[in-house]
């Protein structure tokens, strides 16, 4: 075997971190787009107050915030399911990594808006993130 043949016989090695980053990013973007899209749909339907009132907690009743928490939790489970599915190896670890990012984003959001927003909702968003991540990965693992 000469050197020219051995070059073609070598497998192509792709770094795994590309797949890992892509899987986590896909789940994050899916969650963000679905959550934002649902917010906009509910505004258009008149369920949520107009966008100009989104920074005003007085415009959002506890029932509207509970509705948002429910669908955002569902989208979190779906996003982590997608992350687990795309991850290849270690799907639970990838889903939990996305959950960790979600906890960080939720915590930073709560800190930034603590004086201006409803505390129970901020804390609930943080609290459901890791269980949602675990559940998304568990659903994927049970189906494969």
PDB file of C-alpha atoms in Angstrom:
ATOM      1  CA  UNK A   1       0.000   0.000   0.000  1.00  0.00           C
ATOM      2  CA  UNK A   2       1.503   3.321  -0.972  1.00  0.00           C
ATOM      3  CA  UNK A   3       0.998   6.603   0.860  1.00  0.00           C
ATOM      4  CA  UNK A   4      -1.614   7.854  -1.624  1.00  0.00           C
ATOM      5  CA  UNK A   5      -3.896   4.887  -0.960  1.00  0.00           C
ATOM      6  CA  UNK A   6      -3.566   5.138   2.808  1.00  0.00           C
ATOM      7  CA  UNK A   7      -4.753   8.752   2.774  1.00  0.00           C
ATOM      8  CA  UNK A   8      -8.029   7.736   1.142  1.00  0.00           C
ATOM      9  CA  UNK A   9      -8.502   4.777   3.453  1.00  0.00           C
ATOM     10  CA  UNK A  10      -8.387   6.954   6.588  1.00  0.00           C
ATOM     11  CA  UNK A  11     -11.755   7.749   8.120  1.00  0.00           C
ATOM     12  CA  UNK A  12     -12.828  11.341   8.315  1.00  0.00           C
ATOM     13  CA  UNK A  13     -12.708  12.442  11.936  1.00  0.00           C
ATOM     14  CA  UNK A  14     -15.099  15.224  12.853  1.00  0.00           C
ATOM     15  CA  UNK A  15     -14.871  16.872  16.229  1.00  0.00           C
ATOM     16  CA  UNK A  16     -17.754  15.783  18.456  1.00  0.00           C
ATOM     17  CA  UNK A  17     -18.079  19.204  20.001  1.00  0.00           C
ATOM     18  CA  UNK A  18     -19.717  20.463  16.798  1.00  0.00           C
ATOM     19  CA  UNK A  19     -22.511  17.978  17.236  1.00  0.00           C
ATOM     20  CA  UNK A  20     -22.828  18.744  20.946  1.00  0.00           C
ATOM     21  CA  UNK A  21     -22.973  22.496  20.450  1.00  0.00           C
ATOM     22  CA  UNK A  22     -25.392  22.093  17.554  1.00  0.00           C
ATOM     23  CA  UNK A  23     -27.705  19.852  19.572  1.00  0.00           C
ATOM     24  CA  UNK A  24     -27.820  22.233  22.532  1.00  0.00           C
ATOM     25  CA  UNK A  25     -28.219  25.268  20.289  1.00  0.00           C
ATOM     26  CA  UNK A  26     -31.047  23.592  18.353  1.00  0.00           C
ATOM     27  CA  UNK A  27     -32.956  22.866  21.569  1.00  0.00           C
ATOM     28  CA  UNK A  28     -32.365  26.383  22.884  1.00  0.00           C
ATOM     29  CA  UNK A  29     -33.503  28.054  19.666  1.00  0.00           C
ATOM     30  CA  UNK A  30     -36.537  25.799  19.343  1.00  0.00           C
ATOM     31  CA  UNK A  31     -37.605  26.674  22.879  1.00  0.00           C
ATOM     32  CA  UNK A  32     -37.029  30.406  22.339  1.00  0.00           C
ATOM     33  CA  UNK A  33     -38.881  30.516  19.005  1.00  0.00           C
ATOM     34  CA  UNK A  34     -41.841  28.476  20.236  1.00  0.00           C
ATOM     35  CA  UNK A  35     -42.145  30.511  23.451  1.00  0.00           C
ATOM     36  CA  UNK A  36     -41.888  33.851  21.656  1.00  0.00           C
ATOM     37  CA  UNK A  37     -44.206  32.718  18.890  1.00  0.00           C
ATOM     38  CA  UNK A  38     -46.811  31.555  21.380  1.00  0.00           C
ATOM     39  CA  UNK A  39     -46.517  34.861  23.255  1.00  0.00           C
ATOM     40  CA  UNK A  40     -47.148  36.752  20.020  1.00  0.00           C
ATOM     41  CA  UNK A  41     -50.031  34.476  19.047  1.00  0.00           C
ATOM     42  CA  UNK A  42     -51.691  34.979  22.434  1.00  0.00           C
ATOM     43  CA  UNK A  43     -51.243  38.750  22.085  1.00  0.00           C
ATOM     44  CA  UNK A  44     -52.819  38.636  18.612  1.00  0.00           C
ATOM     45  CA  UNK A  45     -55.733  36.586  19.975  1.00  0.00           C
ATOM     46  CA  UNK A  46     -56.263  39.069  22.800  1.00  0.00           C
ATOM     47  CA  UNK A  47     -55.446  36.553  25.530  1.00  0.00           C
ATOM     48  CA  UNK A  48     -52.286  38.399  26.563  1.00  0.00           C
ATOM     49  CA  UNK A  49     -52.093  42.168  26.886  1.00  0.00           C
ATOM     50  CA  UNK A  50     -50.489  44.174  24.047  1.00  0.00           C
ATOM     51  CA  UNK A  51     -46.724  43.995  23.624  1.00  0.00           C
ATOM     52  CA  UNK A  52     -46.293  47.498  25.058  1.00  0.00           C
ATOM     53  CA  UNK A  53     -47.440  46.047  28.413  1.00  0.00           C
ATOM     54  CA  UNK A  54     -45.071  43.064  28.462  1.00  0.00           C
ATOM     55  CA  UNK A  55     -42.723  44.755  30.909  1.00  0.00           C
ATOM     56  CA  UNK A  56     -45.600  45.681  33.203  1.00  0.00           C
ATOM     57  CA  UNK A  57     -46.422  42.923  35.690  1.00  0.00           C
ATOM     58  CA  UNK A  58     -49.687  44.634  36.657  1.00  0.00           C
ATOM     59  CA  UNK A  59     -50.978  43.867  33.136  1.00  0.00           C
ATOM     60  CA  UNK A  60     -50.448  40.128  33.665  1.00  0.00           C
ATOM     61  CA  UNK A  61     -52.710  38.263  36.053  1.00  0.00           C
ATOM     62  CA  UNK A  62     -51.473  35.204  37.898  1.00  0.00           C
ATOM     63  CA  UNK A  63     -53.612  33.028  35.610  1.00  0.00           C
ATOM     64  CA  UNK A  64     -51.884  34.446  32.503  1.00  0.00           C
ATOM     65  CA  UNK A  65     -48.492  33.865  34.088  1.00  0.00           C
ATOM     66  CA  UNK A  66     -49.502  30.308  34.977  1.00  0.00           C
ATOM     67  CA  UNK A  67     -50.541  29.746  31.360  1.00  0.00           C
ATOM     68  CA  UNK A  68     -47.150  31.053  30.198  1.00  0.00           C
ATOM     69  CA  UNK A  69     -45.368  28.834  32.727  1.00  0.00           C
ATOM     70  CA  UNK A  70     -47.248  25.767  31.479  1.00  0.00           C
ATOM     71  CA  UNK A  71     -46.511  26.218  27.793  1.00  0.00           C
ATOM     72  CA  UNK A  72     -42.935  27.335  28.417  1.00  0.00           C
ATOM     73  CA  UNK A  73     -42.388  24.211  30.500  1.00  0.00           C
ATOM     74  CA  UNK A  74     -43.786  22.085  27.677  1.00  0.00           C
ATOM     75  CA  UNK A  75     -41.551  23.813  25.158  1.00  0.00           C
ATOM     76  CA  UNK A  76     -38.610  23.243  27.504  1.00  0.00           C
ATOM     77  CA  UNK A  77     -39.339  19.510  27.549  1.00  0.00           C
ATOM     78  CA  UNK A  78     -39.608  19.500  23.747  1.00  0.00           C
ATOM     79  CA  UNK A  79     -36.385  21.493  23.323  1.00  0.00           C
ATOM     80  CA  UNK A  80     -34.488  19.086  25.559  1.00  0.00           C
ATOM     81  CA  UNK A  81     -36.001  16.102  23.745  1.00  0.00           C
ATOM     82  CA  UNK A  82     -34.665  17.538  20.471  1.00  0.00           C
ATOM     83  CA  UNK A  83     -31.288  18.199  22.080  1.00  0.00           C
ATOM     84  CA  UNK A  84     -31.108  14.620  23.376  1.00  0.00           C
ATOM     85  CA  UNK A  85     -32.076  13.237  19.989  1.00  0.00           C
ATOM     86  CA  UNK A  86     -29.501  15.286  18.092  1.00  0.00           C
ATOM     87  CA  UNK A  87     -26.709  14.758  20.607  1.00  0.00           C
ATOM     88  CA  UNK A  88     -25.696  11.292  19.456  1.00  0.00           C
ATOM     89  CA  UNK A  89     -23.831  10.195  22.550  1.00  0.00           C
ATOM     90  CA  UNK A  90     -24.799  11.041  26.129  1.00  0.00           C
ATOM     91  CA  UNK A  91     -28.264  12.476  25.401  1.00  0.00           C
ATOM     92  CA  UNK A  92     -29.102  13.045  29.080  1.00  0.00           C
ATOM     93  CA  UNK A  93     -25.920  15.047  29.627  1.00  0.00           C
ATOM     94  CA  UNK A  94     -26.707  17.247  26.636  1.00  0.00           C
ATOM     95  CA  UNK A  95     -30.291  17.847  27.753  1.00  0.00           C
ATOM     96  CA  UNK A  96     -29.121  18.708  31.267  1.00  0.00           C
ATOM     97  CA  UNK A  97     -26.484  21.046  29.833  1.00  0.00           C
ATOM     98  CA  UNK A  98     -29.287  22.875  28.036  1.00  0.00           C
ATOM     99  CA  UNK A  99     -31.183  22.897  31.322  1.00  0.00           C
ATOM    100  CA  UNK A 100     -28.175  24.440  33.035  1.00  0.00           C
ATOM    101  CA  UNK A 101     -28.110  27.176  30.408  1.00  0.00           C
ATOM    102  CA  UNK A 102     -31.823  27.696  31.007  1.00  0.00           C
ATOM    103  CA  UNK A 103     -31.280  28.015  34.761  1.00  0.00           C
ATOM    104  CA  UNK A 104     -28.549  30.579  34.125  1.00  0.00           C
ATOM    105  CA  UNK A 105     -30.746  32.592  31.739  1.00  0.00           C
ATOM    106  CA  UNK A 106     -33.699  32.394  34.129  1.00  0.00           C
ATOM    107  CA  UNK A 107     -31.568  33.448  37.096  1.00  0.00           C
ATOM    108  CA  UNK A 108     -30.061  36.399  35.243  1.00  0.00           C
ATOM    109  CA  UNK A 109     -33.540  37.422  34.097  1.00  0.00           C
ATOM    110  CA  UNK A 110     -34.877  37.189  37.638  1.00  0.00           C
ATOM    111  CA  UNK A 111     -32.010  39.278  39.006  1.00  0.00           C
ATOM    112  CA  UNK A 112     -32.468  41.905  36.308  1.00  0.00           C
ATOM    113  CA  UNK A 113     -36.227  42.215  36.849  1.00  0.00           C
ATOM    114  CA  UNK A 114     -36.601  41.280  40.527  1.00  0.00           C
ATOM    115  CA  UNK A 115     -37.972  44.655  41.624  1.00  0.00           C
ATOM    116  CA  UNK A 116     -40.286  44.983  38.645  1.00  0.00           C
ATOM    117  CA  UNK A 117     -41.799  41.545  38.142  1.00  0.00           C
ATOM    118  CA  UNK A 118     -43.838  38.875  39.935  1.00  0.00           C
ATOM    119  CA  UNK A 119     -41.495  36.826  42.113  1.00  0.00           C
ATOM    120  CA  UNK A 120     -43.377  33.528  42.046  1.00  0.00           C
ATOM    121  CA  UNK A 121     -43.231  33.403  38.254  1.00  0.00           C
ATOM    122  CA  UNK A 122     -39.521  34.194  38.119  1.00  0.00           C
ATOM    123  CA  UNK A 123     -38.744  31.489  40.673  1.00  0.00           C
ATOM    124  CA  UNK A 124     -41.083  28.968  39.021  1.00  0.00           C
ATOM    125  CA  UNK A 125     -39.389  29.419  35.638  1.00  0.00           C
ATOM    126  CA  UNK A 126     -36.052  28.612  37.287  1.00  0.00           C
ATOM    127  CA  UNK A 127     -37.500  25.717  39.302  1.00  0.00           C
ATOM    128  CA  UNK A 128     -39.057  23.852  36.352  1.00  0.00           C
ATOM    129  CA  UNK A 129     -36.037  24.110  34.062  1.00  0.00           C
ATOM    130  CA  UNK A 130     -33.908  21.167  35.197  1.00  0.00           C
ATOM    131  CA  UNK A 131     -36.853  18.782  35.728  1.00  0.00           C
ATOM    132  CA  UNK A 132     -38.056  19.710  32.215  1.00  0.00           C
ATOM    133  CA  UNK A 133     -34.602  18.969  30.840  1.00  0.00           C
ATOM    134  CA  UNK A 134     -34.479  15.604  32.548  1.00  0.00           C
ATOM    135  CA  UNK A 135     -37.995  14.743  31.338  1.00  0.00           C
ATOM    136  CA  UNK A 136     -37.190  15.665  27.726  1.00  0.00           C
ATOM    137  CA  UNK A 137     -34.165  13.377  27.758  1.00  0.00           C
ATOM    138  CA  UNK A 138     -36.091  10.583  29.538  1.00  0.00           C
ATOM    139  CA  UNK A 139     -38.816  10.681  26.897  1.00  0.00           C
ATOM    140  CA  UNK A 140     -36.195  10.437  24.168  1.00  0.00           C
ATOM    141  CA  UNK A 141     -34.388   7.574  25.903  1.00  0.00           C
ATOM    142  CA  UNK A 142     -37.636   5.665  26.427  1.00  0.00           C
ATOM    143  CA  UNK A 143     -38.566   5.956  22.746  1.00  0.00           C
ATOM    144  CA  UNK A 144     -35.280   4.881  21.184  1.00  0.00           C
TER     145      UNK A 144
END
